[in-house]
Amino acid sequence: MTKLDFNDVIGKDLQRVHSPAQERSGTLVRSVGLTLETRGVVASLGAVCEVIGSDGTRIEAEVVGFNDKTLFLMPFTQTSGIGPGAVVRVISAVAQVNLGPELLGRVIDGRGEPLDGKPAPVCSERLSLLGRPINPMERGPIDSVLDVGVKAINSVLTVGRGQRLGLIAGSGVGKSVLLGMLTRFTKADVVVIGLIGERGREVQAFINESLGPEGLAKSVVIAAPANVSPVLRLKATHLTHVIAEYFRDQGKNVLMLLDSLTRVAHAQREIGLAVGEPPTAKGYPPSVFALLPNLIERAGVGRNGYGSITAIYTVLAEGDDGNDPIVDIARASLDGQVMLSRNLADAAHYPAIDLTGSISRVMQNLLSPEDLKRANRFRRLWTLYQQNNDLIQVGAYDAGTNPELDQAIAKRAEMVSFLQQDMHEEVGYDMSKAMLNSVMGAGA
């Protein structure tokens, strides 16, 4: 099989540079909220401009909207030193990034600039941040199991190579710890990690504690913490995806982790409201609900099964609200979700995976009928106990009333022990399956 040419995959039409007619300078006329307004510049949405203040201050900004001949710009950095009459000129018609294997082992920001104190990576290809969706009829199938090293997922929420999975939970229930376990234990050629809108201190902690030197060597980390411009957070999100696409189209099996999809939605909400979009569900403008499915569809198996992106997105259920609009759209767009429970976390049950509400939508294509039946039986007994937990705890349930519930009660301790796992302990797929067989019985 010949190697795909990434330029053909992304599309050469996305790499066109701006014409001389677009290089005319304009002037800044107004600053409103998060946006700058300029006239006299001809540029399309997504173009990158340079704003030059009267004192020589230079900042970069992206075109995020327009009204007649007025362009709305959102700056990448603070606008101190920029005032009325500042010169605005286009420096790139489309946002582009340098790509290549030199990115491995590096920590970069949303513009591809290094954050690790090393020289900027010198890459040979320069491509647009915007990917091109793959024709669904050209995608390869999800037909092979991906060993993630977490027995609860390997056994009863089995993940396939090229699947898109959500980690859904409220704050403080162990999303980052589970994400770190998946980063270290998952069998992948390349790991691409997007840390979007999270606390700045978590970037270094994630790299040092979750990745380590060996993990970082085969990884690319893109960091855009909460204190940076929303347009930079969004660029970092697209950069995470295009880097994963680049390695996928080199025939690699890529694990892409994005923490978090909710913060991406927040960044798009800030941009949308700043340019006048109407707020809809929970204050999110319509552009948010268009952006998220488009991002998710960029992951998956490549053309004709050539390379894959297994994507794991964390989703913050604000206030533990399982009906949050971002949670809803994530559930509808992803190939499954792992729900984390605050009750389990409060009981020091880690990882706090709640099988009630968790699902892998490709699991039936990956397991034998016997293994699938055993996994579903485990899920049923776990859920049955959870549904009757109050009755059991107060002694209101009479043994023998429900044979299935009796079995769930009898196996409860074994099931709880099976689902728990130390953050430094790796349990492979075969071992996970053997342990499940032991809990449920070979004939279950």
Tab-separated table of C-alpha atoms in Angstrom:
chain	number	residue	atom	x	y	z
A	1	MET	CA	0.000	0.000	0.000
A	2	THR	CA	1.465	3.349	-0.964
A	3	LYS	CA	1.640	6.209	1.488
A	4	LEU	CA	-1.106	8.797	1.098
A	5	ASP	CA	0.001	12.286	0.229
A	6	PHE	CA	-1.236	14.606	2.968
A	7	ASN	CA	-1.555	17.501	0.554
A	8	ASP	CA	-4.088	15.486	-1.419
A	9	VAL	CA	-5.962	14.526	1.719
A	10	ILE	CA	-6.354	18.025	3.087
A	11	GLY	CA	-6.754	19.636	-0.314
A	12	LYS	CA	-4.396	21.961	-2.075
A	13	ASP	CA	-7.160	24.507	-2.412
A	14	LEU	CA	-6.802	25.178	1.322
A	15	GLN	CA	-3.178	26.227	0.887
A	16	ARG	CA	-3.674	29.160	-1.461
A	17	VAL	CA	-2.009	32.349	-0.305
A	18	HIS	CA	-3.712	35.712	-0.480
A	19	SER	CA	-3.507	37.751	-3.635
A	20	PRO	CA	-1.779	41.160	-3.810
A	21	ALA	CA	-5.197	42.805	-3.832
A	22	GLN	CA	-5.741	41.493	-0.333
A	23	GLU	CA	-2.568	43.089	1.023
A	24	ARG	CA	-4.007	46.593	1.233
A	25	SER	CA	-3.610	48.154	4.643
A	26	GLY	CA	-6.587	49.422	6.602
A	27	THR	CA	-7.054	51.296	9.853
A	28	LEU	CA	-8.539	50.373	13.182
A	29	VAL	CA	-11.762	52.278	13.806
A	30	ARG	CA	-13.211	50.800	16.989
A	31	SER	CA	-12.714	48.322	19.832
A	32	VAL	CA	-15.851	46.680	21.216
A	33	GLY	CA	-15.571	44.053	23.934
A	34	LEU	CA	-13.288	41.291	22.697
A	35	THR	CA	-13.217	42.489	19.083
A	36	LEU	CA	-11.453	45.138	17.031
A	37	GLU	CA	-13.165	46.738	14.032
A	38	THR	CA	-11.263	47.832	10.931
A	39	ARG	CA	-12.015	49.293	7.503
A	40	GLY	CA	-10.034	49.317	4.274
A	41	VAL	CA	-8.834	45.728	4.468
A	42	VAL	CA	-10.028	42.993	2.104
A	43	ALA	CA	-9.819	39.622	3.854
A	44	SER	CA	-11.895	36.493	4.321
A	45	LEU	CA	-12.998	34.801	7.525
A	46	GLY	CA	-10.087	33.054	9.185
A	47	ALA	CA	-7.456	35.386	7.730
A	48	VAL	CA	-4.672	36.450	10.088
A	49	CYS	CA	-3.912	40.167	10.329
A	50	GLU	CA	-1.224	42.248	11.984
A	51	VAL	CA	-2.266	45.364	13.898
A	52	ILE	CA	0.450	48.016	14.301
A	53	GLY	CA	-0.067	50.716	16.937
A	54	SER	CA	1.236	54.268	16.736
A	55	ASP	CA	4.005	53.410	19.217
A	56	GLY	CA	5.149	50.431	17.146
A	57	THR	CA	3.248	47.810	19.173
A	58	ARG	CA	2.410	44.821	16.994
A	59	ILE	CA	-0.201	42.162	17.689
A	60	GLU	CA	-1.821	39.486	15.558
A	61	ALA	CA	-5.565	38.993	15.211
A	62	GLU	CA	-7.922	36.749	13.264
A	63	VAL	CA	-10.894	37.822	11.162
A	64	VAL	CA	-13.945	36.382	12.930
A	65	GLY	CA	-16.747	38.314	11.215
A	66	PHE	CA	-17.698	41.235	9.006
A	67	ASN	CA	-20.496	43.727	8.420
A	68	ASP	CA	-20.492	45.360	4.999
A	69	LYS	CA	-16.936	46.764	4.688
A	70	THR	CA	-16.110	46.502	8.380
A	71	LEU	CA	-14.091	43.504	9.535
A	72	PHE	CA	-14.254	42.162	13.089
A	73	LEU	CA	-10.900	40.984	14.420
A	74	MET	CA	-10.192	39.022	17.585
A	75	PRO	CA	-6.620	39.480	18.888
A	76	PHE	CA	-4.401	36.620	19.996
A	77	THR	CA	-2.890	38.652	22.858
A	78	GLN	CA	-3.569	41.720	25.008
A	79	THR	CA	-4.294	44.892	23.041
A	80	SER	CA	-2.317	47.328	25.201
A	81	GLY	CA	-0.707	49.987	23.012
A	82	ILE	CA	-3.290	49.672	20.216
A	83	GLY	CA	-5.565	52.650	19.581
A	84	PRO	CA	-7.745	54.295	16.904
A	85	GLY	CA	-5.997	54.677	13.548
A	86	ALA	CA	-3.692	51.699	14.089
A	87	VAL	CA	-2.588	50.126	10.802
A	88	VAL	CA	-4.078	46.715	9.945
A	89	ARG	CA	-2.641	44.488	7.229
A	90	VAL	CA	-3.271	40.906	6.148
A	91	ILE	CA	-0.357	38.535	6.706
A	92	SER	CA	-2.086	35.238	5.806
A	93	ALA	CA	-5.325	34.570	3.951
A	94	VAL	CA	-5.841	31.346	5.909
A	95	ALA	CA	-4.473	30.169	9.230
A	96	GLN	CA	-1.646	27.759	8.470
A	97	VAL	CA	0.692	25.574	10.504
A	98	ASN	CA	3.984	23.776	9.985
A	99	LEU	CA	3.686	19.986	10.200
A	100	GLY	CA	6.195	17.160	10.330
A	101	PRO	CA	7.652	14.387	12.512
A	102	GLU	CA	9.786	17.051	14.198
A	103	LEU	CA	6.728	17.866	16.344
A	104	LEU	CA	7.064	14.608	18.286
A	105	GLY	CA	8.211	15.180	21.848
A	106	ARG	CA	7.311	18.880	21.739
A	107	VAL	CA	4.940	21.125	23.683
A	108	ILE	CA	3.506	23.950	21.561
A	109	ASP	CA	0.786	26.605	21.743
A	110	GLY	CA	-2.150	27.293	19.441
A	111	ARG	CA	0.099	29.014	16.857
A	112	GLY	CA	2.630	26.170	16.815
A	113	GLU	CA	5.155	28.164	18.870
A	114	PRO	CA	7.209	26.183	21.424
A	115	LEU	CA	6.295	26.265	25.119
A	116	ASP	CA	9.033	23.868	26.238
A	117	GLY	CA	11.953	26.308	25.981
A	118	LYS	CA	13.429	24.572	22.943
A	119	PRO	CA	13.921	26.082	19.469
A	120	ALA	CA	10.872	26.133	17.214
A	121	PRO	CA	10.465	22.828	15.349
A	122	VAL	CA	11.557	23.076	11.717
A	123	CYS	CA	8.906	21.236	9.695
A	124	SER	CA	8.835	20.790	5.940
A	125	GLU	CA	5.076	21.008	5.281
A	126	ARG	CA	2.898	24.069	5.771
A	127	LEU	CA	-0.827	23.400	5.651
A	128	SER	CA	-4.155	24.915	6.646
A	129	LEU	CA	-5.633	24.295	10.062
A	130	LEU	CA	-8.924	23.376	8.416
A	131	GLY	CA	-9.298	19.738	7.496
A	132	ARG	CA	-11.494	18.246	4.816
A	133	PRO	CA	-14.114	15.693	5.876
A	134	ILE	CA	-13.542	12.198	4.552
A	135	ASN	CA	-16.297	10.732	2.416
A	136	PRO	CA	-18.023	8.241	4.771
A	137	MET	CA	-17.998	5.644	1.981
A	138	GLU	CA	-14.184	5.883	1.864
A	139	ARG	CA	-13.604	5.350	5.577
A	140	GLY	CA	-12.304	2.015	6.772
A	141	PRO	CA	-14.349	0.048	9.331
A	142	ILE	CA	-13.735	-0.025	13.077
A	143	ASP	CA	-12.967	-3.731	13.350
A	144	SER	CA	-10.013	-4.127	15.737
A	145	VAL	CA	-9.889	-3.810	19.525
A	146	LEU	CA	-7.762	-1.029	21.012
A	147	ASP	CA	-6.104	-2.032	24.287
A	148	VAL	CA	-6.376	0.992	26.605
A	149	GLY	CA	-4.904	-0.673	29.703
A	150	VAL	CA	-7.967	0.072	31.894
A	151	LYS	CA	-9.816	-3.145	32.695
A	152	ALA	CA	-13.262	-1.578	33.183
A	153	ILE	CA	-13.098	-0.163	29.644
A	154	ASN	CA	-11.289	-3.090	28.018
A	155	SER	CA	-13.829	-5.604	29.274
A	156	VAL	CA	-17.302	-4.046	29.383
A	157	LEU	CA	-16.876	-0.847	27.318
A	158	THR	CA	-14.495	-2.209	24.695
A	159	VAL	CA	-12.991	0.475	22.445
A	160	GLY	CA	-12.155	-0.014	18.767
A	161	ARG	CA	-9.260	1.534	16.872
A	162	GLY	CA	-10.654	4.679	15.240
A	163	GLN	CA	-13.522	5.159	17.706
A	164	ARG	CA	-14.536	8.582	19.100
A	165	LEU	CA	-15.224	8.349	22.852
A	166	GLY	CA	-16.339	10.883	25.451
A	167	LEU	CA	-15.327	11.055	29.126
A	168	ILE	CA	-18.317	12.806	30.704
A	169	ALA	CA	-18.366	14.036	34.292
A	170	GLY	CA	-18.645	16.989	36.616
A	171	SER	CA	-15.569	18.691	38.003
A	172	GLY	CA	-13.279	16.910	40.451
A	173	VAL	CA	-14.273	13.295	39.843
A	174	GLY	CA	-11.095	12.051	38.189
A	175	LYS	CA	-11.329	12.877	34.483
A	176	SER	CA	-7.723	14.032	34.288
A	177	VAL	CA	-6.422	10.988	36.171
A	178	LEU	CA	-8.297	8.591	33.875
A	179	LEU	CA	-7.087	10.577	30.865
A	180	GLY	CA	-3.514	10.174	32.127
A	181	MET	CA	-4.012	6.407	32.469
A	182	LEU	CA	-5.313	6.188	28.909
A	183	THR	CA	-2.357	8.263	27.707
A	184	ARG	CA	0.221	5.968	29.312
A	185	PHE	CA	-1.393	2.595	28.705
A	186	THR	CA	-3.079	2.814	25.276
A	187	LYS	CA	-1.246	1.039	22.457
A	188	ALA	CA	-0.769	3.738	19.796
A	189	ASP	CA	2.009	4.863	17.419
A	190	VAL	CA	1.530	8.574	18.132
A	191	VAL	CA	-0.333	10.453	20.878
A	192	VAL	CA	-1.644	13.972	20.204
A	193	ILE	CA	-2.873	15.809	23.299
A	194	GLY	CA	-4.841	19.052	23.269
A	195	LEU	CA	-5.113	20.798	26.662
A	196	ILE	CA	-7.711	23.453	25.915
A	197	GLY	CA	-9.008	26.011	28.394
A	198	GLU	CA	-7.828	24.210	31.508
A	199	ARG	CA	-5.763	25.563	34.403
A	200	GLY	CA	-2.225	26.523	33.434
A	201	ARG	CA	-0.615	24.513	36.237
A	202	GLU	CA	-2.207	21.329	34.855
A	203	VAL	CA	-0.133	21.511	31.666
A	204	GLN	CA	3.191	20.854	33.362
A	205	ALA	CA	1.604	18.430	35.843
A	206	PHE	CA	0.073	16.404	33.018
A	207	ILE	CA	3.360	16.227	31.123
A	208	ASN	CA	5.473	15.314	34.164
A	209	GLU	CA	3.069	13.036	36.017
A	210	SER	CA	0.875	11.498	33.315
A	211	LEU	CA	3.162	11.366	30.275
A	212	GLY	CA	6.693	11.143	31.590
A	213	PRO	CA	9.777	11.206	29.316
A	214	GLU	CA	8.903	7.976	27.475
A	215	GLY	CA	5.320	9.026	26.820
A	216	LEU	CA	6.326	12.512	25.686
A	217	ALA	CA	8.798	11.078	23.146
A	218	LYS	CA	5.933	9.743	21.000
A	219	SER	CA	3.534	12.609	21.772
A	220	VAL	CA	2.711	16.124	20.667
A	221	VAL	CA	1.170	18.373	23.331
A	222	ILE	CA	-0.803	21.468	22.303
A	223	ALA	CA	-1.622	23.730	25.246
A	224	ALA	CA	-3.957	26.733	25.335
A	225	PRO	CA	-4.889	27.392	28.982
A	226	ALA	CA	-7.870	29.380	30.163
A	227	ASN	CA	-6.022	32.710	30.331
A	228	VAL	CA	-5.329	32.935	26.576
A	229	SER	CA	-7.585	34.474	23.945
A	230	PRO	CA	-10.626	32.406	22.922
A	231	VAL	CA	-9.487	32.531	19.299
A	232	LEU	CA	-6.159	30.975	20.334
A	233	ARG	CA	-7.997	28.250	22.264
A	234	LEU	CA	-9.995	27.493	19.137
A	235	LYS	CA	-6.849	27.518	16.970
A	236	ALA	CA	-5.210	25.081	19.387
A	237	THR	CA	-8.216	22.787	18.982
A	238	HIS	CA	-7.941	22.817	15.186
A	239	LEU	CA	-4.167	22.386	15.479
A	240	THR	CA	-4.673	19.279	17.640
A	241	HIS	CA	-6.904	17.775	14.973
A	242	VAL	CA	-4.739	18.652	11.972
A	243	ILE	CA	-1.615	17.200	13.628
A	244	ALA	CA	-3.532	13.990	14.334
A	245	GLU	CA	-4.734	13.953	10.705
A	246	TYR	CA	-1.178	14.427	9.468
A	247	PHE	CA	0.128	11.395	11.343
A	248	ARG	CA	-2.955	9.332	10.466
A	249	ASP	CA	-2.327	9.947	6.796
A	250	GLN	CA	1.225	8.734	7.265
A	251	GLY	CA	-0.366	5.364	8.129
A	252	LYS	CA	0.008	5.772	11.901
A	253	ASN	CA	-2.513	4.684	14.519
A	254	VAL	CA	-3.014	7.899	16.489
A	255	LEU	CA	-4.514	8.425	19.921
A	256	MET	CA	-5.905	11.967	20.171
A	257	LEU	CA	-6.918	13.300	23.580
A	258	LEU	CA	-8.763	16.614	23.898
A	259	ASP	CA	-9.334	18.084	27.342
A	260	SER	CA	-11.905	19.473	27.160
A	261	LEU	CA	-14.611	19.702	24.507
A	262	THR	CA	-16.668	21.875	26.855
A	263	ARG	CA	-13.920	24.522	27.013
A	264	VAL	CA	-13.800	24.510	23.215
A	265	ALA	CA	-17.532	25.254	23.236
A	266	HIS	CA	-16.918	28.066	25.722
A	267	ALA	CA	-14.275	29.593	23.438
A	268	GLN	CA	-16.626	29.487	20.450
A	269	ARG	CA	-19.386	30.968	22.606
A	270	GLU	CA	-17.155	33.921	23.516
A	271	ILE	CA	-16.336	34.524	19.854
A	272	GLY	CA	-19.911	34.072	18.653
A	273	LEU	CA	-21.415	36.431	21.220
A	274	ALA	CA	-18.668	39.002	20.558
A	275	VAL	CA	-19.603	39.242	16.870
A	276	GLY	CA	-23.331	39.437	17.562
A	277	GLU	CA	-24.651	35.879	17.309
A	278	PRO	CA	-27.890	35.345	19.259
A	279	PRO	CA	-27.584	33.159	22.369
A	280	THR	CA	-29.711	29.997	22.329
A	281	ALA	CA	-29.572	26.992	24.696
A	282	LYS	CA	-27.765	27.966	27.927
A	283	GLY	CA	-26.278	31.016	26.203
A	284	TYR	CA	-24.529	29.040	23.456
A	285	PRO	CA	-24.854	30.580	19.948
A	286	PRO	CA	-25.704	28.386	16.917
A	287	SER	CA	-22.056	28.288	15.768
A	288	VAL	CA	-21.174	26.092	18.774
A	289	PHE	CA	-23.581	23.366	17.682
A	290	ALA	CA	-22.158	23.493	14.157
A	291	LEU	CA	-18.518	23.424	15.310
A	292	LEU	CA	-18.525	20.384	17.611
A	293	PRO	CA	-19.821	17.723	15.170
A	294	ASN	CA	-17.436	19.023	12.503
A	295	LEU	CA	-14.494	18.616	14.886
A	296	ILE	CA	-15.538	15.127	15.936
A	297	GLU	CA	-15.955	13.986	12.328
A	298	ARG	CA	-12.313	14.815	11.642
A	299	ALA	CA	-11.301	11.838	13.794
A	300	GLY	CA	-11.822	8.157	12.988
A	301	VAL	CA	-10.417	5.596	10.575
A	302	GLY	CA	-8.673	7.000	7.509
A	303	ARG	CA	-9.395	6.373	3.852
A	304	ASN	CA	-9.688	2.657	3.094
A	305	GLY	CA	-8.490	1.801	6.581
A	306	TYR	CA	-5.167	3.594	6.114
A	307	GLY	CA	-4.228	4.923	9.542
A	308	SER	CA	-6.653	5.879	12.291
A	309	ILE	CA	-7.410	8.517	14.919
A	310	THR	CA	-8.902	7.145	18.109
A	311	ALA	CA	-10.246	10.276	19.776
A	312	ILE	CA	-11.081	10.721	23.456
A	313	TYR	CA	-12.829	13.959	24.378
A	314	THR	CA	-13.477	15.008	27.957
A	315	VAL	CA	-16.836	16.704	28.472
A	316	LEU	CA	-17.613	18.701	31.603
A	317	ALA	CA	-21.171	18.148	32.843
A	318	GLU	CA	-21.606	21.495	34.568
A	319	GLY	CA	-23.252	21.041	37.948
A	320	ASP	CA	-23.304	17.271	37.227
A	321	ASP	CA	-26.101	18.021	34.760
A	322	GLY	CA	-26.334	15.079	32.360
A	323	ASN	CA	-28.717	17.126	30.179
A	324	ASP	CA	-26.283	20.005	29.605
A	325	PRO	CA	-26.502	20.964	25.884
A	326	ILE	CA	-22.796	20.226	25.279
A	327	VAL	CA	-23.178	16.806	26.923
A	328	ASP	CA	-26.212	16.158	24.723
A	329	ILE	CA	-24.481	17.030	21.464
A	330	ALA	CA	-21.384	15.048	22.490
A	331	ARG	CA	-23.485	11.956	23.195
A	332	ALA	CA	-25.225	12.322	19.848
A	333	SER	CA	-22.001	12.806	17.864
A	334	LEU	CA	-19.579	10.385	19.530
A	335	ASP	CA	-19.309	6.601	19.203
A	336	GLY	CA	-19.813	6.091	22.914
A	337	GLN	CA	-19.249	7.641	26.297
A	338	VAL	CA	-17.775	6.781	29.677
A	339	MET	CA	-19.746	8.407	32.498
A	340	LEU	CA	-17.894	9.211	35.718
A	341	SER	CA	-19.922	9.277	38.945
A	342	ARG	CA	-19.431	11.714	41.800
A	343	ASN	CA	-20.972	9.184	44.218
A	344	LEU	CA	-18.335	6.610	43.277
A	345	ALA	CA	-15.558	9.212	43.517
A	346	ASP	CA	-16.801	10.260	46.965
A	347	ALA	CA	-16.582	6.610	48.008
A	348	ALA	CA	-12.919	6.501	46.824
A	349	HIS	CA	-13.862	4.182	43.955
A	350	TYR	CA	-11.394	4.986	41.162
A	351	PRO	CA	-11.629	5.201	38.248
A	352	ALA	CA	-15.160	6.373	39.060
A	353	ILE	CA	-16.681	4.742	35.959
A	354	ASP	CA	-20.451	4.367	36.250
A	355	LEU	CA	-21.667	1.691	33.856
A	356	THR	CA	-25.145	3.179	34.101
A	357	GLY	CA	-25.188	5.562	31.137
A	358	SER	CA	-21.829	4.412	29.741
A	359	ILE	CA	-21.773	2.690	26.362
A	360	SER	CA	-19.476	1.709	23.505
A	361	ARG	CA	-21.455	1.776	20.270
A	362	VAL	CA	-18.971	-0.341	18.314
A	363	MET	CA	-18.487	-3.026	20.961
A	364	GLN	CA	-20.799	-5.533	19.258
A	365	ASN	CA	-18.573	-5.435	16.165
A	366	LEU	CA	-15.420	-6.237	18.144
A	367	LEU	CA	-16.316	-9.083	20.534
A	368	SER	CA	-17.362	-12.673	20.066
A	369	PRO	CA	-21.029	-13.436	20.955
A	370	GLU	CA	-19.908	-15.143	24.174
A	371	ASP	CA	-17.708	-12.249	25.313
A	372	LEU	CA	-20.420	-9.726	24.433
A	373	LYS	CA	-23.034	-11.688	26.359
A	374	ARG	CA	-20.760	-11.854	29.413
A	375	ALA	CA	-20.007	-8.117	29.297
A	376	ASN	CA	-23.690	-7.236	28.940
A	377	ARG	CA	-24.530	-9.557	31.846
A	378	PHE	CA	-22.009	-7.728	34.026
A	379	ARG	CA	-23.498	-4.369	33.040
A	380	ARG	CA	-27.022	-5.589	33.760
A	381	LEU	CA	-26.186	-6.867	37.253
A	382	TRP	CA	-24.300	-3.662	38.081
A	383	THR	CA	-27.167	-1.458	36.906
A	384	LEU	CA	-29.797	-3.597	38.661
A	385	TYR	CA	-27.984	-3.197	41.977
A	386	GLN	CA	-27.640	0.566	41.467
A	387	GLN	CA	-31.371	0.872	40.752
A	388	ASN	CA	-32.279	-0.970	43.967
A	389	ASN	CA	-29.465	0.351	46.152
A	390	ASP	CA	-31.729	2.318	48.490
A	391	LEU	CA	-33.969	-0.681	49.164
A	392	ILE	CA	-30.966	-2.894	49.830
A	393	GLN	CA	-29.258	-0.423	52.158
A	394	VAL	CA	-32.313	0.076	54.401
A	395	GLY	CA	-33.055	-3.662	54.483
A	396	ALA	CA	-36.356	-3.356	52.638
A	397	TYR	CA	-35.468	-5.972	50.025
A	398	ASP	CA	-36.414	-9.588	50.788
A	399	ALA	CA	-33.917	-12.103	49.457
A	400	GLY	CA	-35.421	-14.460	46.910
A	401	THR	CA	-37.857	-11.889	45.503
A	402	ASN	CA	-35.743	-11.285	42.382
A	403	PRO	CA	-33.197	-14.005	41.426
A	404	GLU	CA	-31.205	-11.574	39.242
A	405	LEU	CA	-30.967	-9.024	42.021
A	406	ASP	CA	-29.926	-11.799	44.404
A	407	GLN	CA	-27.072	-12.605	42.034
A	408	ALA	CA	-26.141	-8.909	41.778
A	409	ILE	CA	-25.987	-8.684	45.583
A	410	ALA	CA	-23.917	-11.873	45.838
A	411	LYS	CA	-21.376	-10.647	43.265
A	412	ARG	CA	-21.345	-7.017	44.386
A	413	ALA	CA	-17.993	-7.099	46.185
A	414	GLU	CA	-16.281	-8.889	43.292
A	415	MET	CA	-17.738	-6.440	40.761
A	416	VAL	CA	-16.641	-3.385	42.742
A	417	SER	CA	-13.120	-4.800	43.117
A	418	PHE	CA	-13.008	-5.579	39.400
A	419	LEU	CA	-13.940	-2.035	38.363
A	420	GLN	CA	-11.347	-0.404	40.635
A	421	GLN	CA	-7.782	0.102	39.404
A	422	ASP	CA	-4.740	1.984	40.676
A	423	MET	CA	-3.670	4.866	38.440
A	424	HIS	CA	-0.192	3.330	37.989
A	425	GLU	CA	-1.461	-0.193	37.267
A	426	GLU	CA	-1.845	-1.323	33.656
A	427	VAL	CA	-4.211	-4.210	32.865
A	428	GLY	CA	-4.068	-5.405	29.256
A	429	TYR	CA	-7.012	-6.516	27.149
A	430	ASP	CA	-6.434	-10.267	27.492
A	431	MET	CA	-5.977	-10.014	31.259
A	432	SER	CA	-9.095	-7.831	31.527
A	433	LYS	CA	-11.145	-10.447	29.678
A	434	ALA	CA	-9.791	-13.248	31.871
A	435	MET	CA	-10.630	-11.296	35.037
A	436	LEU	CA	-14.169	-10.638	33.781
A	437	ASN	CA	-14.583	-14.365	33.076
A	438	SER	CA	-13.462	-15.085	36.627
A	439	VAL	CA	-16.028	-12.694	38.128
A	440	MET	CA	-18.953	-13.772	35.953
A	441	GLY	CA	-18.051	-17.426	35.507
A	442	ALA	CA	-17.018	-18.947	32.191
A	443	GLY	CA	-20.575	-19.984	31.356
A	444	ALA	CA	-22.213	-16.665	32.207
